Amino acid sequence: MKSRATGAEDKVAALRCVRCGAAYAEGEVPYTCPPCGLEGVLDVEYRPGPLEGLAARLRADPERSIWRYLDVLPVRGTAGRPGLHVGWTPVYDFPVLARRMGLGGLRVKDEGRQPTASFKDRASAVGVTKALDLGYRQIACASTGNAASSLAGMAANTGLEATIFVPATAPEAKVAQLRAFGARVLLVEAPYEAAWALCQEAVEAFGWYNRNAAVNPYLVEGKKTCGLEIAEQCSSDPPDWVAVSVGDGCTVAGVGKGMEEMRRLGVWTGAPRLLAVQAAGAAPLAAAAARGLEDCEPWPEPRTAADSINCGEPRNGRKALRAVRASGGRWVTVEDAAIFDAARDLAAATGVFAEPAAAAAYAGVVCARARGWLTARDRVLVVSTGNGLKDVAGAARAAPPARRVAPRLEAVREALAHPGLAQA
Ligand SMILES: *Cc1c(COP(=O)(O)O)cnc(C)c1O
Ligand SMILES: [Zn+2]
């Protein structure tokens, strides 16, 4: 493939293969390391020059979105980037809940407040900007849902044409969302892995830009903005642990990279350990970590109701395993029942409504505390990666029932007197 000017050559020092260590220049290869194929995911390394004085510049910068980090993002960043507000999501502190859980602190960073209601907007915003930098008009991805709706929203905002490959079993709300954004939606009658492979074939056949976080090295860079923000938002009181739910592994790797970059730049002194959480029914990375492996083996028939992390062949496994190990972190798996309980308990205790895959991170904290991996001294930050409205059927599974009443005050009185009775 012919190399293309990307406009980010002045910032990006190299794209380095996570498998063989080979370094490529910006624009030299389209996605992964050619000799290593799909396993040769590239990691973006930056030139030191543009980063000098970044800590001071950030302190003075009033921008409150991912674009305040333009110096450490691999895009030209002039025209064309999405106008939707991405990033700088709130970090809430819940000291009462922390005490109840026997923790030194509990904070939640609510990614459900992103424009399309999930963490994926960070990656899609960078992916769309990169596509525009490179002169593409069409972009595609395969996703269990959130990456898709996020890409569809960012494409709608910038005028790119998006084609989305989703498993036909994706939750209705997510599919409705991407149809509303006007994307071309292909419901693939097969599991996620097959939808993913079909998208790979299609981008090559039709010459579209590939937004799949698994092969596109720039998307982890978008995801790392969450870690950059955690560092700035918690610089005066760094957490000891950051809990993130894991499917493909790109999110946890990005969050780890962002926090580490900020430490190198002197923005904060925090070095939180990553608590990486997988669903017990789809846990190839937790299994690999338990065996001390660098790479994971495919998990046959991944099965969890937390659809956003129902992933049997993680494409960013190596990056994820590495990031968790480098942080001194741990892997934990949680059953679906614990995930639904966690979604209900988190919502009821904090007002933050998390979709099942997001609540899995909180379930992981509950589990790690019960096992004594977390202690009464530990201050924990949970990244809640997606909004509960993404999957209302999931949310309804563990939530307490509502009470039916006749339209009379007497019936209300009765309901108040016998709260446990006759629930609908
Ligand atoms: C995608 C996703 C994750 C996991 O991210 P990976 O990069 O696949 O590990 C977690 N939670 C939600 C809500 C997601 O959409
Ligand atoms: Zn390689």
Coordinates of C-alpha atoms and ligand atoms in Angstrom, one line a residue:
M1 CA 0.0 0.0 0.0
K2 CA 1.2 3.5 -0.9
S3 CA 2.1 5.7 2.1
R4 CA -0.1 8.7 2.8
A5 CA 0.7 11.9 4.5
T6 CA -1.2 11.9 7.7
G7 CA -0.5 15.3 9.1
A8 CA 0.7 13.9 12.4
E9 CA 4.3 13.1 11.4
D10 CA 5.6 16.0 13.6
K11 CA 4.1 14.4 16.7
V12 CA 4.4 10.7 16.1
A13 CA 7.9 9.2 16.5
A14 CA 7.0 5.7 15.6
L15 CA 4.3 3.0 15.4
R16 CA 5.8 0.0 17.2
C17 CA 4.6 -3.6 16.8
V18 CA 3.6 -5.1 20.1
R19 CA 4.6 -8.5 18.9
C20 CA 8.0 -8.2 17.2
G21 CA 9.0 -4.6 18.2
A22 CA 9.5 -3.4 14.6
A23 CA 9.0 0.4 14.3
Y24 CA 7.2 2.1 11.4
A25 CA 6.9 5.7 10.4
E26 CA 3.5 7.5 10.3
G27 CA 1.8 6.5 7.0
E28 CA 4.2 3.7 6.3
V29 CA 1.7 0.9 6.9
P30 CA -2.1 1.2 7.0
Y31 CA -3.0 -0.7 10.2
T32 CA -1.0 -3.6 11.7
C33 CA 2.6 -4.8 11.3
P34 CA 2.7 -6.6 7.9
P35 CA 4.9 -9.6 8.9
C36 CA 3.0 -10.2 12.1
G37 CA -0.5 -9.7 10.6
L38 CA -3.5 -9.2 12.8
E39 CA -1.4 -10.0 15.9
G40 CA 1.0 -7.2 15.1
V41 CA -1.1 -4.4 16.6
L42 CA 0.9 -1.1 16.6
D43 CA 1.5 1.2 19.6
V44 CA 1.9 4.9 18.9
E45 CA 5.0 6.5 20.3
Y46 CA 5.4 10.3 20.5
R47 CA 8.3 12.7 19.9
P48 CA 9.5 14.3 23.1
G49 CA 9.7 17.9 21.6
P50 CA 5.9 18.6 21.4
L51 CA 5.4 17.3 24.9
E52 CA 7.8 19.8 26.6
G53 CA 5.9 22.1 28.9
L54 CA 2.7 20.2 28.4
A55 CA 1.9 20.1 32.1
A56 CA 2.0 23.9 32.3
R57 CA 0.0 24.3 29.1
L58 CA -2.7 22.0 30.4
R59 CA -3.0 24.0 33.6
A60 CA -3.7 27.1 31.6
D61 CA -6.0 25.5 29.0
P62 CA -9.7 26.2 29.4
E63 CA -10.7 23.4 26.9
R64 CA -12.7 20.7 28.7
S65 CA -12.8 17.9 26.1
I66 CA -10.4 15.3 24.7
W67 CA -9.0 18.0 22.4
R68 CA -7.1 19.6 25.3
Y69 CA -4.8 16.6 24.7
L70 CA -4.1 17.3 21.0
D71 CA -0.3 17.3 21.7
V72 CA -0.6 13.6 22.6
L73 CA -3.1 12.6 20.0
P74 CA -2.1 11.3 16.6
V75 CA -4.2 13.6 14.5
R76 CA -3.5 16.9 12.7
G77 CA -6.4 18.3 14.5
T78 CA -7.2 21.3 12.4
A79 CA -10.4 21.0 10.4
G80 CA -13.1 18.4 10.4
R81 CA -13.1 16.9 13.9
P82 CA -16.5 16.1 15.4
G83 CA -18.2 19.1 17.0
L84 CA -20.0 16.8 19.5
H85 CA -18.6 17.2 23.1
V86 CA -16.4 14.2 23.8
G87 CA -14.6 13.7 27.1
W88 CA -14.0 15.4 30.4
T89 CA -16.7 13.3 32.0
P90 CA -17.3 13.8 35.7
V91 CA -15.6 11.9 38.5
Y92 CA -18.0 11.5 41.4
D93 CA -16.9 10.8 45.0
F94 CA -19.0 8.5 47.2
P95 CA -17.4 8.4 50.7
V96 CA -20.5 6.9 52.3
L97 CA -20.7 4.0 49.9
A98 CA -16.9 3.5 50.3
R99 CA -17.3 3.1 54.0
R100 CA -20.2 0.7 53.6
M101 CA -18.0 -1.4 51.2
G102 CA -15.0 -1.3 53.5
L103 CA -12.9 0.8 51.2
G104 CA -10.7 3.9 51.7
G105 CA -12.6 5.6 48.9
L106 CA -14.9 5.0 45.9
R107 CA -15.1 7.3 42.9
V108 CA -17.0 6.7 39.7
K109 CA -16.0 8.3 36.4
D110 CA -19.3 8.4 34.4
E111 CA -18.7 7.6 30.7
G112 CA -22.4 7.2 30.3
R113 CA -22.5 11.0 29.8
Q114 CA -20.6 10.9 26.5
P115 CA -22.6 12.1 23.4
T116 CA -23.7 8.6 22.3
A117 CA -23.6 7.4 25.9
S118 CA -20.5 5.2 26.1
F119 CA -16.8 5.4 26.5
K120 CA -16.4 4.4 22.8
D121 CA -16.9 8.0 21.8
R122 CA -13.3 8.7 22.8
A123 CA -12.0 6.3 20.2
S124 CA -14.6 7.1 17.5
A125 CA -13.8 10.9 17.8
V126 CA -10.1 10.2 17.1
G127 CA -10.9 7.6 14.4
V128 CA -13.2 9.9 12.5
T129 CA -10.7 12.8 12.7
K130 CA -8.0 10.5 11.5
A131 CA -10.1 9.3 8.6
L132 CA -10.8 13.0 7.6
D133 CA -7.0 13.8 7.9
L134 CA -6.3 11.0 5.5
G135 CA -9.0 12.1 3.0
Y136 CA -11.4 9.2 3.5
R137 CA -15.2 9.7 2.9
Q138 CA -16.3 6.3 4.2
I139 CA -15.6 4.5 7.4
A140 CA -16.6 1.1 8.8
C141 CA -16.5 -0.9 12.0
A142 CA -17.7 -4.2 13.5
S143 CA -19.1 -4.0 17.0
T144 CA -21.3 -5.6 19.6
G145 CA -23.0 -2.2 19.7
N146 CA -21.3 0.7 21.4
A147 CA -18.4 1.2 19.0
A148 CA -21.0 1.1 16.3
S149 CA -23.5 3.6 17.7
S150 CA -20.6 5.8 18.6
L151 CA -19.0 5.7 15.1
A152 CA -22.4 6.3 13.6
G153 CA -23.0 9.4 15.7
M154 CA -19.5 10.8 15.0
A155 CA -19.9 10.1 11.3
A156 CA -23.3 11.8 11.2
N157 CA -21.8 14.8 12.9
T158 CA -18.9 15.1 10.4
G159 CA -20.6 14.0 7.2
L160 CA -18.7 10.7 6.8
E161 CA -20.6 7.7 5.5
A162 CA -20.5 4.9 8.0
T163 CA -21.1 1.2 7.4
I164 CA -21.6 -0.9 10.5
F165 CA -21.4 -4.7 11.0
V166 CA -23.2 -5.9 14.1
P167 CA -24.2 -9.3 15.3
A168 CA -27.9 -9.7 14.7
T169 CA -28.3 -10.4 18.4
A170 CA -27.2 -6.9 19.5
P171 CA -29.6 -5.1 22.0
E172 CA -32.4 -3.3 20.3
A173 CA -31.6 0.1 21.8
K174 CA -28.1 0.1 20.4
V175 CA -29.3 -0.9 16.9
A176 CA -32.1 1.7 17.0
Q177 CA -29.5 4.3 17.9
L178 CA -27.2 3.6 15.0
R179 CA -30.1 3.4 12.6
A180 CA -31.2 6.8 13.8
F181 CA -27.8 8.2 13.1
G182 CA -28.3 7.2 9.4
A183 CA -25.5 4.6 9.2
R184 CA -25.7 1.7 6.8
V185 CA -26.4 -1.1 9.3
L186 CA -25.6 -4.7 8.4
L187 CA -27.0 -7.2 10.9
V188 CA -24.7 -10.2 10.5
E189 CA -26.3 -13.5 11.2
A190 CA -23.4 -14.8 13.2
P191 CA -21.4 -14.1 16.4
Y192 CA -19.3 -11.0 16.9
E193 CA -16.1 -12.8 15.7
A194 CA -17.7 -13.5 12.3
A195 CA -19.1 -9.9 12.0
W196 CA -15.6 -8.7 12.7
A197 CA -14.0 -10.8 10.1
L198 CA -16.6 -9.8 7.5
C199 CA -15.9 -6.1 8.2
Q200 CA -12.2 -6.7 7.7
E201 CA -12.9 -8.2 4.3
A202 CA -15.2 -5.5 3.3
V203 CA -12.9 -2.5 4.2
E204 CA -10.2 -4.1 2.0
A205 CA -12.6 -4.8 -0.8
F206 CA -14.3 -1.4 -0.8
G207 CA -11.4 0.9 0.3
W208 CA -13.1 2.2 3.5
Y209 CA -11.3 3.5 6.6
N210 CA -11.2 0.9 9.3
R211 CA -12.4 2.0 12.7
N212 CA -11.8 -1.4 14.4
A213 CA -9.9 -0.7 17.6
A214 CA -8.3 -4.1 17.2
V215 CA -6.2 -3.2 14.2
N216 CA -6.3 0.6 14.0
P217 CA -3.5 1.9 16.3
Y218 CA -5.0 5.3 16.7
L219 CA -8.2 4.2 18.5
V220 CA -6.3 3.2 21.7
E221 CA -5.0 6.8 21.6
G222 CA -8.6 8.1 21.8
K223 CA -9.3 5.7 24.7
K224 CA -6.2 6.8 26.6
T225 CA -7.8 10.2 27.0
C226 CA -9.8 8.7 29.8
G227 CA -6.5 7.9 31.6
L228 CA -5.2 11.4 30.9
E229 CA -8.3 12.9 32.4
I230 CA -8.2 10.6 35.5
A231 CA -4.7 11.9 36.1
E232 CA -5.7 15.6 35.9
Q233 CA -9.0 15.2 37.8
C234 CA -7.4 13.1 40.6
S235 CA -4.0 14.7 40.7
S236 CA -4.4 15.9 44.3
D237 CA -5.7 12.6 45.5
P238 CA -4.7 9.7 43.2
P239 CA -6.6 6.5 43.5
D240 CA -4.8 3.3 44.4
W241 CA -6.8 1.2 42.0
V242 CA -8.7 1.9 38.8
A243 CA -11.4 -0.7 37.8
V244 CA -12.2 -1.2 34.1
S245 CA -14.2 -3.9 32.4
V246 CA -12.5 -5.7 29.6
G247 CA -13.7 -7.2 26.3
D248 CA -11.1 -6.7 23.5
G249 CA -8.7 -5.1 25.9
C250 CA -8.3 -1.8 24.1
T251 CA -10.1 0.2 26.9
V252 CA -8.0 -1.0 29.8
A253 CA -4.8 -0.7 27.8
G254 CA -5.8 2.9 26.8
V255 CA -6.6 3.9 30.3
G256 CA -3.3 2.5 31.6
K257 CA -1.3 4.2 28.9
G258 CA -3.0 7.6 29.6
M259 CA -2.3 7.5 33.3
E260 CA 1.3 6.4 32.7
E261 CA 1.9 9.1 30.1
M262 CA 0.7 11.8 32.6
R263 CA 3.1 10.4 35.2
R264 CA 6.0 10.7 32.7
L265 CA 5.0 14.3 31.9
G266 CA 4.9 15.2 35.5
V267 CA 1.1 16.0 35.6
W268 CA 0.6 13.7 38.5
T269 CA 2.4 11.3 40.7
G270 CA -0.3 8.7 40.7
A271 CA 0.4 5.1 39.7
P272 CA -2.9 3.3 40.2
R273 CA -3.0 -0.5 39.8
L274 CA -5.5 -1.6 37.2
L275 CA -8.3 -3.9 38.3
A276 CA -9.3 -5.6 35.0
V277 CA -12.7 -7.2 35.1
Q278 CA -14.1 -9.8 32.8
A279 CA -17.4 -11.7 32.8
A280 CA -16.9 -15.3 33.9
G281 CA -18.6 -16.5 30.8
A282 CA -16.1 -14.7 28.5
A283 CA -12.8 -14.4 30.3
P284 CA -9.9 -15.4 27.9
L285 CA -7.7 -12.6 29.2
A286 CA -8.2 -13.3 32.9
A287 CA -7.5 -17.0 32.1
A288 CA -4.3 -16.1 30.2
A289 CA -3.2 -13.8 33.1
A290 CA -3.8 -16.6 35.6
R291 CA -1.4 -18.8 33.6
G292 CA 1.2 -16.0 33.3
L293 CA 0.8 -15.9 29.5
E294 CA 1.7 -13.0 27.2
D295 CA -1.1 -13.8 24.8
C296 CA -4.5 -15.3 25.2
E297 CA -6.1 -18.3 23.7
P298 CA -9.6 -18.1 22.1
W299 CA -12.5 -18.7 24.4
P300 CA -15.0 -21.0 22.7
E301 CA -18.6 -19.9 23.0
P302 CA -18.2 -16.7 25.0
R303 CA -21.4 -16.2 26.9
T304 CA -22.4 -13.2 29.1
A305 CA -25.4 -10.9 29.1
A306 CA -23.0 -8.0 29.4
D307 CA -23.0 -7.8 25.6
S308 CA -20.3 -5.1 25.3
I309 CA -17.7 -7.4 26.9
N310 CA -18.9 -10.7 25.3
C311 CA -15.7 -11.3 23.5
G312 CA -14.0 -14.6 22.9
E313 CA -11.0 -13.5 20.8
P314 CA -9.7 -10.3 22.3
R315 CA -7.8 -8.4 19.6
N316 CA -5.8 -6.2 21.9
G317 CA -5.0 -8.9 24.4
R318 CA -1.3 -8.4 24.4
K319 CA -1.6 -4.7 25.1
A320 CA -4.2 -5.3 27.8
L321 CA -2.2 -8.0 29.6
R322 CA 0.9 -5.9 29.4
A323 CA -0.8 -2.7 30.8
V324 CA -2.3 -4.6 33.7
R325 CA 0.9 -6.3 34.6
A326 CA 3.0 -3.1 34.3
S327 CA 0.6 -1.4 36.7
G328 CA 0.9 -4.2 39.3
G329 CA -2.8 -4.8 38.8
R330 CA -5.0 -7.9 38.9
W331 CA -7.6 -9.7 36.8
V332 CA -10.9 -10.7 38.3
T333 CA -14.0 -12.4 36.8
V334 CA -17.6 -11.9 37.8
E335 CA -20.7 -14.0 37.1
D336 CA -23.7 -12.4 35.3
A337 CA -25.8 -12.5 38.4
A338 CA -23.2 -10.4 40.2
I339 CA -23.1 -8.0 37.3
F340 CA -26.8 -7.4 37.4
D341 CA -26.8 -7.0 41.2
A342 CA -23.9 -4.5 40.8
A343 CA -25.8 -2.5 38.2
R344 CA -28.8 -2.2 40.6
D345 CA -26.7 -1.5 43.7
L346 CA -24.5 1.1 42.0
A347 CA -27.6 2.9 40.6
A348 CA -29.5 2.8 43.9
A349 CA -26.4 4.0 45.9
T350 CA -25.1 6.7 43.6
G351 CA -27.6 7.7 40.9
V352 CA -25.2 6.5 38.2
F353 CA -27.0 4.2 35.8
A354 CA -24.6 1.8 34.2
E355 CA -25.2 -0.8 31.4
P356 CA -24.2 -4.4 32.4
A357 CA -20.7 -4.2 30.8
A358 CA -20.0 -1.0 32.8
A359 CA -21.5 -2.4 36.0
A360 CA -19.1 -5.3 35.7
A361 CA -16.3 -3.0 36.8
Y362 CA -18.1 -2.2 40.0
A363 CA -19.0 -5.9 40.4
G364 CA -15.2 -6.6 40.1
V365 CA -14.5 -4.2 43.0
V366 CA -17.2 -5.9 45.2
C367 CA -15.6 -9.3 44.4
A368 CA -12.0 -8.1 44.9
R369 CA -13.0 -6.6 48.3
A370 CA -14.6 -9.8 49.4
R371 CA -11.5 -11.7 48.5
G372 CA -9.3 -9.3 50.4
W373 CA -7.4 -8.1 47.3
L374 CA -8.7 -4.6 48.2
T375 CA -8.4 -3.4 51.7
A376 CA -10.0 -0.7 53.9
R377 CA -7.1 1.6 52.9
D378 CA -7.6 1.3 49.2
R379 CA -9.1 4.2 47.3
V380 CA -10.8 2.9 44.1
L381 CA -12.0 4.6 41.0
V382 CA -14.5 2.8 38.8
V383 CA -14.8 3.7 35.2
S384 CA -18.5 3.3 34.3
T385 CA -18.1 2.7 30.6
G386 CA -21.7 2.9 29.3
N387 CA -25.1 4.2 30.1
G388 CA -27.8 1.9 31.6
L389 CA -30.4 3.1 29.0
K390 CA -28.3 1.2 26.4
D391 CA -29.9 -2.0 27.6
V392 CA -33.1 -1.5 29.5
A393 CA -34.0 -5.2 29.5
G394 CA -30.6 -5.9 31.2
A395 CA -31.3 -3.2 33.8
A396 CA -34.7 -4.6 34.5
R397 CA -33.4 -8.0 35.4
A398 CA -32.2 -7.3 38.9
A399 CA -33.9 -4.0 39.6
P400 CA -36.7 -4.1 42.3
P401 CA -40.2 -4.4 40.8
A402 CA -42.7 -1.6 40.6
R403 CA -46.0 -1.6 42.5
R404 CA -49.3 -1.5 40.7
V405 CA -51.9 0.7 42.3
A406 CA -55.5 1.7 41.6
P407 CA -55.8 5.5 41.0
R408 CA -56.9 6.2 44.6
L409 CA -55.1 7.7 47.6
E410 CA -56.3 4.7 49.7
A411 CA -54.3 2.4 47.4
V412 CA -51.2 4.5 47.9
R413 CA -51.7 4.3 51.6
E414 CA -52.1 0.5 51.4
A415 CA -48.9 0.3 49.3
L416 CA -46.9 2.4 51.8
A417 CA -48.2 0.2 54.7
H418 CA -47.3 -3.1 53.0
P419 CA -44.3 -2.3 50.8
G420 CA -43.6 -6.0 50.1
L421 CA -47.1 -7.0 49.0
A422 CA -48.6 -7.5 45.6
Q423 CA -45.8 -6.2 43.5
A424 CA -46.3 -6.2 39.8
Ligands
LIG1 C1 -16.3 -1.8 24.6 C2 -16.8 -1.7 26.0 C3 -16.0 -2.2 27.1 C4 -14.7 -3.0 26.9 O1 -13.8 -2.3 26.0 P1 -12.7 -3.2 25.3 O2 -11.9 -2.2 24.6 O3 -13.5 -4.1 24.3 O4 -12.0 -4.0 26.3 C5 -16.5 -2.1 28.3 N1 -17.7 -1.5 28.6 C6 -18.5 -1.0 27.6 C7 -19.8 -0.3 27.9 C8 -18.0 -1.1 26.3 O5 -18.8 -0.6 25.3
ZN2 ZN 5.5 -7.2 14.1

